[in-house]
Coordinates of C-alpha atoms in Angstrom, one line a residue:
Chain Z
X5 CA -1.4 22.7 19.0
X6 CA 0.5 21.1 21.9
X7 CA 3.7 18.7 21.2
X8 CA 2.8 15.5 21.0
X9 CA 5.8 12.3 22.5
X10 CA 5.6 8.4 22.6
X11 CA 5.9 7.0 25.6
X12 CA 4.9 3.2 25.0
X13 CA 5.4 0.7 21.8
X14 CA 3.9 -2.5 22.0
X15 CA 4.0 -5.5 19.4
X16 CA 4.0 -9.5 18.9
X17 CA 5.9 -11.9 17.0
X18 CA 4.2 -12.1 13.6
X19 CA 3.2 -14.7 11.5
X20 CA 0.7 -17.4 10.9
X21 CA -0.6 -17.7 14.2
X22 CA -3.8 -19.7 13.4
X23 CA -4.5 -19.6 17.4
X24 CA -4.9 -16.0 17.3
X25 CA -7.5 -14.3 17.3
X26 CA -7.9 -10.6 15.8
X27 CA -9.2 -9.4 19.6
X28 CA -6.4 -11.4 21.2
X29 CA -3.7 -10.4 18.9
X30 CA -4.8 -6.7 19.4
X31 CA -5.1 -6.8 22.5
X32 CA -1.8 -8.4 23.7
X33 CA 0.0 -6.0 21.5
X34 CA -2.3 -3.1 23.0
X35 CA -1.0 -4.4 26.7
X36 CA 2.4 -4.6 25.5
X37 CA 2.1 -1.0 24.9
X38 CA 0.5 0.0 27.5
X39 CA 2.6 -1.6 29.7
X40 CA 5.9 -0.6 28.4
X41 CA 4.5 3.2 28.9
X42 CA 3.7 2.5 32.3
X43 CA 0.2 4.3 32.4
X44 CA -2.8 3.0 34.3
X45 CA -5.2 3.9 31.8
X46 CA -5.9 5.3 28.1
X47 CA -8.4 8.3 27.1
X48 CA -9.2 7.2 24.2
X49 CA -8.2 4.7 21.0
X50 CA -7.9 4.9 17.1
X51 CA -7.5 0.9 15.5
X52 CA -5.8 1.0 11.8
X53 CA -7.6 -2.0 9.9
X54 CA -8.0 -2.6 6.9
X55 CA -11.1 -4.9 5.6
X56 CA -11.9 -6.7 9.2
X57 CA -15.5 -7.2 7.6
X58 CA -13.9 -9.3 4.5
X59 CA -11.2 -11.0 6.2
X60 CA -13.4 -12.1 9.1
X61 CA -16.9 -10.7 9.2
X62 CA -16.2 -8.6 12.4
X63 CA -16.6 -4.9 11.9
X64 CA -17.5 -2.0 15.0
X65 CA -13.8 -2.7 15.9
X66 CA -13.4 0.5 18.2
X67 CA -16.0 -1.3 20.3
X68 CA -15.0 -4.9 20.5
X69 CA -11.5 -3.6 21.1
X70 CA -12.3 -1.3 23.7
X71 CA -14.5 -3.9 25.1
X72 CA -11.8 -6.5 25.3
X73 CA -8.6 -4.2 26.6
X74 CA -11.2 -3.7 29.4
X75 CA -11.4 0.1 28.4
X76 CA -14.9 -0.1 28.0
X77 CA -16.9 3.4 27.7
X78 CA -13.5 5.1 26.2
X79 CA -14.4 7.0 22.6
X80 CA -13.0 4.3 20.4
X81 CA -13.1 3.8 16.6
X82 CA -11.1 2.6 13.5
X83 CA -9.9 4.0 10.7
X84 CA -9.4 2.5 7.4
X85 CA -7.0 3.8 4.9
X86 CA -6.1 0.4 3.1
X87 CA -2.6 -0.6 3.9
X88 CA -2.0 3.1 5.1
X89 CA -4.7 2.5 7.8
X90 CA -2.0 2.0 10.6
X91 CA -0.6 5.1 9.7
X92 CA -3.6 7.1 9.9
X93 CA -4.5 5.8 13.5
X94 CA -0.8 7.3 15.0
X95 CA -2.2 10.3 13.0
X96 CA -5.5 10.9 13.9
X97 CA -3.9 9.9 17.8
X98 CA -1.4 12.5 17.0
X99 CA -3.9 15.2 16.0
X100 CA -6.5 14.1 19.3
X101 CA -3.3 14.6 21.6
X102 CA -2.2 17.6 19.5
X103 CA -5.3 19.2 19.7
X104 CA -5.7 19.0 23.6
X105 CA -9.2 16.7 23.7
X106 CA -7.3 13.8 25.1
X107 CA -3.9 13.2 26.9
X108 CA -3.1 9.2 26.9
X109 CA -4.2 8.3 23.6
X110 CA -3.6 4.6 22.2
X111 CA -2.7 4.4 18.3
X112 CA -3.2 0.5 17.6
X113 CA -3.6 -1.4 14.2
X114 CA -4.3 -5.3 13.5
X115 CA -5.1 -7.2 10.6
X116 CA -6.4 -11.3 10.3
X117 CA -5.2 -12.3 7.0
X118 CA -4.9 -16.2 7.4
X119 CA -8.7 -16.9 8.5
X120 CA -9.6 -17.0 4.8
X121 CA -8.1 -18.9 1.2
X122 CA -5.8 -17.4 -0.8
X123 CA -8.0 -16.3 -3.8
X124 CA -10.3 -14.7 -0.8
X125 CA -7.4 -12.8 0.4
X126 CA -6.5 -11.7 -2.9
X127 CA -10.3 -11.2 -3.0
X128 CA -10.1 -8.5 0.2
X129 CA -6.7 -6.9 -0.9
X130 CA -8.4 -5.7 -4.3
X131 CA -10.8 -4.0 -2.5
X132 CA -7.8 -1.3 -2.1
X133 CA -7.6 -0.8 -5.9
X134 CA -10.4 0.5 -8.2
X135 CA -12.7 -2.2 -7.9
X136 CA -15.1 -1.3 -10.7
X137 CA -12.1 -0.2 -13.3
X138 CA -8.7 -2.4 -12.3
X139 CA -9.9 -5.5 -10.2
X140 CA -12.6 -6.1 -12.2
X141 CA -10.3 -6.4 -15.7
X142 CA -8.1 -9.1 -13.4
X143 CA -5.6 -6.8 -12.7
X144 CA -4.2 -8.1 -8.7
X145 CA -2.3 -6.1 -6.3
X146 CA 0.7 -7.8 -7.3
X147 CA 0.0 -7.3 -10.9
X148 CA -0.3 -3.2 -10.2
X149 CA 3.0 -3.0 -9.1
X150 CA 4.6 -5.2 -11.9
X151 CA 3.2 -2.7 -14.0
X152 CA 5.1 -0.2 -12.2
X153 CA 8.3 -2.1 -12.3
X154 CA 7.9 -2.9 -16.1
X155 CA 7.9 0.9 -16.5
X156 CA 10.8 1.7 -14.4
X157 CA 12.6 -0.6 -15.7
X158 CA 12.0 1.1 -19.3
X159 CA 12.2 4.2 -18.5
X160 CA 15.0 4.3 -15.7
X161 CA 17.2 0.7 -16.9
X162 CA 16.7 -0.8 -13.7
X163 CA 17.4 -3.6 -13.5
X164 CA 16.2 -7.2 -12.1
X165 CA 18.9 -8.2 -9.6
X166 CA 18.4 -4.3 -8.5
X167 CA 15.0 -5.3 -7.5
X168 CA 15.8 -8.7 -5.9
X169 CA 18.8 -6.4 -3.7
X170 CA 16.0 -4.8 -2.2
X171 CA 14.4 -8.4 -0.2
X172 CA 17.8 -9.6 0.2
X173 CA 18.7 -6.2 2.2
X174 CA 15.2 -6.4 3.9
X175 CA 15.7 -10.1 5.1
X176 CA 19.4 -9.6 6.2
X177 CA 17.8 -7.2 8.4
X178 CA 14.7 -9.3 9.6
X179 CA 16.8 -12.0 10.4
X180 CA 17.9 -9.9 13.1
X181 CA 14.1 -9.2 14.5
X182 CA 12.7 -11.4 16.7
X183 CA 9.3 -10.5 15.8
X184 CA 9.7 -10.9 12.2
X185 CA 7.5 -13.3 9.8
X186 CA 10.1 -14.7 7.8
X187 CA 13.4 -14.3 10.0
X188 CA 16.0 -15.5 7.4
X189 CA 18.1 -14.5 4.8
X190 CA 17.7 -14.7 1.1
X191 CA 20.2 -14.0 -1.8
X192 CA 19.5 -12.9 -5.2
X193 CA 19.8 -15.7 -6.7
X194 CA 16.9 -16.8 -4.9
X195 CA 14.6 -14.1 -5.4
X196 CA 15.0 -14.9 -9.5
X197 CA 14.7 -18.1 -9.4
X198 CA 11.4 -17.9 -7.1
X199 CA 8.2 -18.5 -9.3
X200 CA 7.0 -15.8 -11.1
X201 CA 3.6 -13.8 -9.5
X202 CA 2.9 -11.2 -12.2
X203 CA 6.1 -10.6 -14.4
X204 CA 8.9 -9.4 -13.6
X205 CA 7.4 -9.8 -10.0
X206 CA 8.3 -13.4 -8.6
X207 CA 6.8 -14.6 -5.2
X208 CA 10.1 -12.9 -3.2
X209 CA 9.7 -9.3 -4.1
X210 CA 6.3 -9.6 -2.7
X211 CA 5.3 -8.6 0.9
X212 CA 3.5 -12.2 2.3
X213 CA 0.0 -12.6 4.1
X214 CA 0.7 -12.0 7.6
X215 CA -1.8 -12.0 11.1
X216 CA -0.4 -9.2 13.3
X217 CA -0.8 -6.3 15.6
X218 CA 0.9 -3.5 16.7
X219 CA -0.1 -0.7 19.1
X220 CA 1.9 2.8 20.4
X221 CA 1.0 5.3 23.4
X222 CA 0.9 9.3 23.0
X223 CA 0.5 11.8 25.2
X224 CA 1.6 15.6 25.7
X225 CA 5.1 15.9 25.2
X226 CA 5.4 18.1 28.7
X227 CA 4.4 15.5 31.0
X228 CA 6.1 12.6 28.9
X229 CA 9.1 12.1 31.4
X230 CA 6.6 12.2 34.4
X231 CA 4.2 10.0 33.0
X232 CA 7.4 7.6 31.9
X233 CA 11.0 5.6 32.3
X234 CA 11.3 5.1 29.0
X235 CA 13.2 8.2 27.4
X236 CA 10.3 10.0 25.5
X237 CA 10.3 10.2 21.6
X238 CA 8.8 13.3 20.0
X239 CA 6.6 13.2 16.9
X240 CA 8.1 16.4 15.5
X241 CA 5.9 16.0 11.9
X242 CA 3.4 14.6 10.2
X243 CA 2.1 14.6 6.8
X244 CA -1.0 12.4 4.7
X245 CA -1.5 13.0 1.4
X246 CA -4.8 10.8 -1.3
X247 CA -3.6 10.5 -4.9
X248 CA -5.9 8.7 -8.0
X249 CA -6.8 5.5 -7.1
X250 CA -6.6 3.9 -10.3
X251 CA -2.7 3.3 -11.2
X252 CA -3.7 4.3 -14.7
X253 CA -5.1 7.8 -14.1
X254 CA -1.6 8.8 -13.1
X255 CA 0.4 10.3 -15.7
X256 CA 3.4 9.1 -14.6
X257 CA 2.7 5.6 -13.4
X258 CA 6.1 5.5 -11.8
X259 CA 5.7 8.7 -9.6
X260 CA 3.9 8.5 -6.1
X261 CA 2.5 12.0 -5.6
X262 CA 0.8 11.0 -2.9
X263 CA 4.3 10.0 -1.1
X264 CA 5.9 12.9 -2.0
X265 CA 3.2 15.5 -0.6
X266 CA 2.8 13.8 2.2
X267 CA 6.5 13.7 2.8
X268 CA 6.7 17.5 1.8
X269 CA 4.1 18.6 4.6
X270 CA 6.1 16.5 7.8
X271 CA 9.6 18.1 6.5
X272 CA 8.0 21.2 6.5
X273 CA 6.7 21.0 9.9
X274 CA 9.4 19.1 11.5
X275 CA 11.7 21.6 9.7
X276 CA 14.5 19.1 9.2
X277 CA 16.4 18.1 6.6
X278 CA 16.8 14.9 4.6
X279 CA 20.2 14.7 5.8
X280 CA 19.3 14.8 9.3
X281 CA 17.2 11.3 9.0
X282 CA 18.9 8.5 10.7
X283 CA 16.6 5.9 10.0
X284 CA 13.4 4.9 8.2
X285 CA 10.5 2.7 7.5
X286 CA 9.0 2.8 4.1
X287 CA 6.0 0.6 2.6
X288 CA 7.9 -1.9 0.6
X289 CA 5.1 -4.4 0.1
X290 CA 6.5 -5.3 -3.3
X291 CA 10.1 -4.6 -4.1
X292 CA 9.7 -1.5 -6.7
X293 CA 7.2 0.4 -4.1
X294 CA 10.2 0.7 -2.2
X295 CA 12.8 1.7 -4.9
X296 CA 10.1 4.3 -6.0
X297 CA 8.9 5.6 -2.3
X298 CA 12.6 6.2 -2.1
X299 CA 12.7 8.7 -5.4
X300 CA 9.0 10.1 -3.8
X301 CA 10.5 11.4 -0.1
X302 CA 14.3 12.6 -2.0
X303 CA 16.6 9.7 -0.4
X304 CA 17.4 9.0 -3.7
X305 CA 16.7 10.8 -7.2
X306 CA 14.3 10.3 -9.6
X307 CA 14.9 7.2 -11.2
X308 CA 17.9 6.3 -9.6
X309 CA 16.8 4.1 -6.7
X310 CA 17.4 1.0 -8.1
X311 CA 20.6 1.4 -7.5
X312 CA 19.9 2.4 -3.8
X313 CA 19.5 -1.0 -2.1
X314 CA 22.2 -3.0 -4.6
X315 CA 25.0 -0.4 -3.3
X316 CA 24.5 -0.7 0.7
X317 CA 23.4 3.0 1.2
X318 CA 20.0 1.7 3.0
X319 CA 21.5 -1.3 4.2
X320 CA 22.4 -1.3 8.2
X321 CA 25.9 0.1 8.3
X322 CA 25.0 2.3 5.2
X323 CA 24.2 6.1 4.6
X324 CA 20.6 6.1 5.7
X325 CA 19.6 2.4 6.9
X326 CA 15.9 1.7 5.6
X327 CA 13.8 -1.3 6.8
X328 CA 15.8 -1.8 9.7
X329 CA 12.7 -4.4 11.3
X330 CA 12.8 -6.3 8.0
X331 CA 10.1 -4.2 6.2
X332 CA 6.9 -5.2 5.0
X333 CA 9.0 -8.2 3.1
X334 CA 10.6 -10.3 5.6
X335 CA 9.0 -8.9 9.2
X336 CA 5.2 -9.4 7.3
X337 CA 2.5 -7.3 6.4
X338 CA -1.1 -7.6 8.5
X339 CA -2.2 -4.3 6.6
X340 CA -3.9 -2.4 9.2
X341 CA -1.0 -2.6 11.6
X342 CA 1.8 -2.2 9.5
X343 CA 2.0 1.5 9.9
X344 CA 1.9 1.2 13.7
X345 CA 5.1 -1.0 13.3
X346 CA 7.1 1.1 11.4
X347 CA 6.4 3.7 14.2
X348 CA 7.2 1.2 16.4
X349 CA 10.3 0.3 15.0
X350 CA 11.8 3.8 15.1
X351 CA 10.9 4.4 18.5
X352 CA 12.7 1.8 19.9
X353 CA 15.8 2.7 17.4
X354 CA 16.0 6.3 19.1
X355 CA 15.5 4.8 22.4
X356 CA 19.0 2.6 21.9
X357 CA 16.8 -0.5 22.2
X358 CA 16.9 -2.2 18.7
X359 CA 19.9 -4.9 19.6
X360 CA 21.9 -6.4 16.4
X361 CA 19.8 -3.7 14.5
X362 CA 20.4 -1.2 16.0
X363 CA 21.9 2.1 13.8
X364 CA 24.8 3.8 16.1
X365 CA 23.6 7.2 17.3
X366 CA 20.0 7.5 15.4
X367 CA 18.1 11.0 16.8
X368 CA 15.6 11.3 14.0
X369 CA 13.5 8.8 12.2
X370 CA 11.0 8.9 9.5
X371 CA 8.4 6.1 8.7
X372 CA 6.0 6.0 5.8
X373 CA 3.1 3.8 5.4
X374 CA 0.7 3.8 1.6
X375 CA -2.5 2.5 0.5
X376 CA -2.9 0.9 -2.6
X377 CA -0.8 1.7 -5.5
X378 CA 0.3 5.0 -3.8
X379 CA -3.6 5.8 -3.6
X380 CA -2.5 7.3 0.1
X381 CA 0.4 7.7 1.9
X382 CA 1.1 8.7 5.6
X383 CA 4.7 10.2 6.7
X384 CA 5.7 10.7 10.1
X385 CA 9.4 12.5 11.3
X386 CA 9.9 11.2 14.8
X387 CA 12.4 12.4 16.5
X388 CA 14.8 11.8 20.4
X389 CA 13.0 13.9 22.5
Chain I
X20 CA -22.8 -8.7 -8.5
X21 CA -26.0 -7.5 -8.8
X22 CA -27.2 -7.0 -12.3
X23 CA -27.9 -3.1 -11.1
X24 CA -24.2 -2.6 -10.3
X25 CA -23.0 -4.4 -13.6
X26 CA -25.5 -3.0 -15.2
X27 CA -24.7 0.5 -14.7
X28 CA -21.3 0.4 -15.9
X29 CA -22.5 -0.3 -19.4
X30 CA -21.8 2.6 -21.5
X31 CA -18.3 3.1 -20.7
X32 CA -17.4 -1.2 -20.6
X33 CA -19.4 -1.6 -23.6
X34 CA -19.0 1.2 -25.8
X35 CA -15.9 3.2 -24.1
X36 CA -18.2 6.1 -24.0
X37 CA -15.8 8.8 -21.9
X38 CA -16.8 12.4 -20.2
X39 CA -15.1 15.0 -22.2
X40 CA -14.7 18.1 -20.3
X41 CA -16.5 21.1 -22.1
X42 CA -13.6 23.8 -20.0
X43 CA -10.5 21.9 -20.7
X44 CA -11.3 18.8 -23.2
X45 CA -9.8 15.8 -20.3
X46 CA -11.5 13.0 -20.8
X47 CA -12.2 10.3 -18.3
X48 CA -13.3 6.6 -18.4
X49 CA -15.6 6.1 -16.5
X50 CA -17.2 9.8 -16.9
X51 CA -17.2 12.0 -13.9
X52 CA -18.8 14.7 -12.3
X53 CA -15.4 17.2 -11.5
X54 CA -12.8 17.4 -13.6
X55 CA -9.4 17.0 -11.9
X56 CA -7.7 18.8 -14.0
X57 CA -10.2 22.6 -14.1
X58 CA -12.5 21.6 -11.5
X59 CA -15.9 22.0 -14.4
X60 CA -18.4 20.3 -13.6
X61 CA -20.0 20.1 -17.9
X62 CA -19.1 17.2 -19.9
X63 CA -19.8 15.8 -23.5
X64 CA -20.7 12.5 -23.3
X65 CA -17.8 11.0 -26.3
X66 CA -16.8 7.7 -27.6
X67 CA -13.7 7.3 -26.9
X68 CA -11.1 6.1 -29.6
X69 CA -10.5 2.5 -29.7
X70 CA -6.6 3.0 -30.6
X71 CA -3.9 3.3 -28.5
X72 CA -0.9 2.3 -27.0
X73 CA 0.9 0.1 -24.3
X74 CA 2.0 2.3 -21.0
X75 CA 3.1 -0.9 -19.2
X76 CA 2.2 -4.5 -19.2
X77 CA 2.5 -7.6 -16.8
X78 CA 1.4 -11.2 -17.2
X79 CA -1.0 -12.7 -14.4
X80 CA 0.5 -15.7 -13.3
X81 CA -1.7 -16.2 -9.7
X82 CA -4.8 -14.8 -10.3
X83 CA -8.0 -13.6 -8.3
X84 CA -11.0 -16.2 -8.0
X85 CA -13.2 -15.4 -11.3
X86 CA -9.8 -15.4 -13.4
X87 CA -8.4 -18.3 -11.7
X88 CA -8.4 -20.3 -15.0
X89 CA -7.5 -17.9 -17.5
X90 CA -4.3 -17.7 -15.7
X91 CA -1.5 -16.5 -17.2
X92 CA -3.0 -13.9 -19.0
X93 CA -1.6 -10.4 -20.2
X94 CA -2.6 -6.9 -18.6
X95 CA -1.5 -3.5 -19.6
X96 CA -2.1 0.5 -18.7
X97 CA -3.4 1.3 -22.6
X98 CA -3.2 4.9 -23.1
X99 CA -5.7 5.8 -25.8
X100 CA -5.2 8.0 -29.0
X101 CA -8.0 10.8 -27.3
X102 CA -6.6 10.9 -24.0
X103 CA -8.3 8.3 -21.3
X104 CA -5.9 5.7 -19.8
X105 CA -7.7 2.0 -19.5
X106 CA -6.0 -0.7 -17.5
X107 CA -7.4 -3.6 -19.5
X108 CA -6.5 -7.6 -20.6
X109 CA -4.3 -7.7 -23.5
X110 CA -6.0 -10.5 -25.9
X111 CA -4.8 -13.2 -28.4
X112 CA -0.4 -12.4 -28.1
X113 CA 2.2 -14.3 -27.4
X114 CA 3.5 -12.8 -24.3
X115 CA 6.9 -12.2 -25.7
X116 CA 5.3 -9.6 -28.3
X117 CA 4.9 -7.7 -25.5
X118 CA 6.5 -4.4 -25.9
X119 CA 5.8 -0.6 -24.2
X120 CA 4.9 1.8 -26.9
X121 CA 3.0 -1.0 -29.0
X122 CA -0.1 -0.5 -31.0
X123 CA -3.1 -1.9 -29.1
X124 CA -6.8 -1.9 -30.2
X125 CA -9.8 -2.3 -27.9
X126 CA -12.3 -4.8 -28.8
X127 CA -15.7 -6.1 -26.7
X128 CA -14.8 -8.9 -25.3
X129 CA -15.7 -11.2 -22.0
X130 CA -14.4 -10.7 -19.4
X131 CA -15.4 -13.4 -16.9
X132 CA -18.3 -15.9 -16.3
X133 CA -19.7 -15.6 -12.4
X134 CA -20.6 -19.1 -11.3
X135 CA -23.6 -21.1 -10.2
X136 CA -25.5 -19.3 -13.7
X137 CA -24.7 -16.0 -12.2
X138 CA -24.1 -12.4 -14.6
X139 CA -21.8 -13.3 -18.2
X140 CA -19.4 -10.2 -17.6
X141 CA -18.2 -8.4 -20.6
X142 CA -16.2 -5.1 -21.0
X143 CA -13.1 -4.2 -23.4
X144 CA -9.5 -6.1 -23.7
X145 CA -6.8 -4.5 -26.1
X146 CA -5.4 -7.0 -28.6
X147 CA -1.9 -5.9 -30.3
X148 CA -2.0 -4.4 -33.8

C-alpha cells in the first residue's frame, strides 16, 4: 500500500441556492479542487450521494459528472452510503491511490435537497432508515434520534440545555465560515424555545436541508510536494465500519458501534493517540448524534458527553475543538457531500488556512461522517504531512 | 406500494410472527435467514408475545406525507417480553403518561390510509397498560 496525501480541497458557499444545479454545484466545487491542487488532470473520480434518483430523478452520476468536469472517458462512479456517502468516496479514493491503480484521484460528494417539498425530502431521508420496519410505523429521521436522546437522557441525566450547548457551540463556530448555511449565532435560550420537531428535539438541534458540494484531490504521498504549493496533508488512517440498520435491533440504543469500530481500525493504523488529535469533524446532524459520536471515538466517556460541549472542551479555544466549520448544524448538511467537507475542513486547518477558526498549531485531525442512525460510520486521521 | 410488497410483510405486521433461532433461541421481527448473534441459519417460525415494555419514546410533531394528519402522535422502541425489539406507534395516551420502562401491549391496528383508493395499511401499535 503506498501513502496516500491531499493536495487540493475544493468547496462552495452552501445553502438554498435554487439557481444551482446538482452538475453545476459539483462541478464548481470539483474545479475548486482541482484548481487549488494545481493538477492538469484527474485519473479517475468517486461522487458521495445520497438519493440523487429521489431528490431529482438523475442517477449514473459518475457519468454526467465526468461528462460535465470535461473528464469524459475517466473510470467514474458514485457511492452511496446514506449520509456517510461523502465519507466513503475519500475512502474508496484513498484505497484506489493506496493501492497503486490510480495517482490523481478526485473524491467529490453533492447532494440537491431543495428541488423537492418538505414531506418529499423527509420522504428521501427515510430511505436511510429501515424502510419496511421504522419509516413505515412513522417513525422520521428526526424522530430516531429523539429516541436516542430520550434514552440518554434517562440513562446518563443529560440534560436539555446540554443538548441546546451543542448548536450554540456549532453556530459560534459557523458564524466564522464563510461557506456556512446558517452563519449566525444562536443561544440556548433559543434552541428551547424553537418549536418542537419530535420531543425533546426542537427544530435547532436539527441539521437543516442544505444543496451543496464539496470535492478533495489525492495522490501518492511521494510526489505530493512536486505535484503541489500547497503544503501536502497525509491521510495517515482510515477506518468504515456497518452496524443494524434498525435503531431498535441495537441493544443499547445509545451506543454507536459502528462509530466506535470504525474509529478503532483508523487509530490503529494511524497509530496515534486520542490525545494527539487537534481537531475534528463529527456527524452532528441532530444535537445528541454528536454528544454520543463523542462517547463512540473516546473524546469523552460513556455517558458523559453531555457535558462536553456545555463546558468549552470542544469549543474553539478548548481542549479538543470539534465542528470547527460549523458542523452539519449551522454550515448545512447536503448528505452526500457532507463527509467530503469535514475532510475539507481539516485540511485546510493543518494547512494554517482556516482564518478566525483556525486552532493554533493543529498537526492531526480526525473527521467522522455516519449513515443513518449510526447504521455506518466512516473515520479518517489526517494528519500535516 | 404494491399489494406484493405490503403483502408480504403480513405474518410478522399482522400476527408478530418472529424467527426463533433453533442454535441460540434470538428472535427477530421480521424473521431472518442468519442469525446475528450464532450465525444458524434454522429458525422456528414463533408468535411473538404481545407484552412488553417502553425502551424510549418521542412524539411526532412534523411528520412524513402518509402521517401528515395524525401528527402529533407517539412512537417508542417496545422491547417485548420474548426478546424482539419493535419500533412501533404508541396508541390512545396522553403523551404525558409517557414513561421508559412502562407496560405496553401490542394490538392490530392501522396504520395509514394510501390515497387516491390506494392499499388500507395495517400493522401493530403498542397502547400503555
Amino acid at each position: 500500500m503506498r501513502d496516500v496525501a491531499i493536495i487540493g480541497v475544493g468547496m462552495i458557499k452552501w445553502g438554498e441556492l435554487w439557481n444551482k444545479s446538482l452538475r453545476q454545484m459539483f462541478v464548481e466545487a470539483a474545479l475548486n479542487a482541482i484548481d487549488d491542487a494545481g493538477t492538469d488532470h484527474i485519473d479517475s473520480m468517486y461522487v458521495g450521494c445520497m438519493t440523487s434518483g429521489v431528490f431529482v430523478g438523475q442517477e449514473h452520476l459518475g457519468s454526467v459528472l465526468s461528462d460535465y468536469l470535461g473528464a469524459k472517458n475517466i473510470p467514474a462512479v458514485r457511492v452511496e452510503s446514506a449520509c456517510a456517502s461523502g465519507g466513503v468516496a475519500v475512502r474508496t479514493a484513498y484505497m484506489d491511490v493506496a493501492s497503486g491503480m490510480h495517482d490523481i484521484v478526485l473524491a467529490g460528494g453533492v447532494e440537491k435537497m431543495t428541488d423537492v417539498s418538505g414531506s418529499e425530502a423527509t420522504y428521501a431521508l427515510a430511505t436511510a432508515a429501515d424502510r419496511e420496519y421504522e419509516a413505515y410505523n412513522g417513525v422520521t429521521f428526526p424522530g430516531l434520534y429523539a429516541l436516542i436522546a430520550r434514552r440518554h437522557m434517562h440513562e446518563f441525566g443529560t440534560t436539555r440545555e446540554q443538548l441546546a450547548h451543542v448548536a450554540v457551540k456549532n453556530h459560534r463556530h459557523g458564524a466564522k465560515n464563510p461557506n456556512a448555511q446558517y452563519p449566525f449565532e444562536i443561544s440556548v435560550e433559543r434552541v428551547l424555545e424553537s418549536v418542537l420537531v419530535a420531543d425533546p428535539l426542537r427544530i435547532l438541534d436539527c441539521s437543516p436541508i442544505t444543496d451543496g458540494a464539496a470535492a478533495v484531490i489525492l495522490c501518492p504521498a511521494d510526489v505530493a510536494s512536486k505535484l503541489s504549493k500547497k503544503p501536502p496533508v497525509k491521510i495517515v488512517g482510515t477506518g468504515h465500519a456497518t452496524d443494524t440498520i434498525a435503531l431498535h435491533s441495537r441493544k443499547d440504543i445509545t451506543w454507536l458501534d459502528a462509530v466506535n469500530k470504525s474509529a478503532q481500525q483508523a487509530y490503529k493504523q494511524a497509530g496515534v493517540k486520542l490525545e494527539d488529535i487537534d481537531v475534528a469533524e463529527v456527524h452532528d446532524c441532530f444535537t445528541i448524534a454528536e454528544i454520543c459520536v463523542l462517547e463512540a471515538l473516546g473524546l469523552a466517556e460513556k455517558g458523559k458527553g453531555g457535558t462536553a460541549a456545555e463546558s468549552g472542551m470542544t469549543a474553539l479555544g478548548g481542549k479538543i475543538p470539534v465542528n470547527t466549520s460549523g458542523g452539519l448544524k449551522s454550515k448545512g448538511h447536503p448528505v452526500g457531500a457532507t463527509g467530503v467537507a469535514q475532510v475539507c475542513e481539516i485540511v485546510e486547518q493543518l494547512r494554517g488556512d482556516s482564518g478566525e477558526r483556525q486552532v493554533k498549531g493543529a498537526t492531526a485531525g480526525l473527521t467522522q461522517n455516519m449513515g443513518g442512525s449510526g447504521g455506518s460510520s466512516v473515520v479518517h486521521i489526517l494528519k500535516k504531512a | 406500494m404494491s399489494t406484493a410488497r405490503y403483502w408480504r410483510e403480513i405474518p410478522q405486521r399482522y400476527r408478530l410472527e418472529s424467527g426463533k433461532c433453533k442454535k441460540c433461541g434470538k428472535s427477530f421481527i421480521p424473521p431472518r435467514m442468519v442469525c446475528d448473534a450464532c450465525g444458524s441459519r434454522e429458525f422456528d417460525q414463533v408468535r411473538a408475545s404481545d407484552e412488553g415494555t417502553l425502551v424510549s419514546y418521542t412524539v411526532i410533531r412534523v411528520a412524513p406525507g402518509e402521517f401528515s394528519d395524525e401528527a402529533p402522535y407517539a412512537v417508542g422502541i417496545i422491547q417485548l417480553k420474548d426478546g424482539p425489539r419493535l419500533t412501533a406507534q404508541i396508541a390512545d395516551c396522553d403523551f404525558d403518561e409517557l414513561e421508559i420502562g412502562k407496560k405496553v401491549r401490542i394490538e392490530f391496528r392501522k396504520i395509514y390510509e394510501q390515497g387516491q383508493a390506494g392499499v388500507i395499511c395495517y400493522g401493530y401499535k403498542g397502547v400503555l397498560v
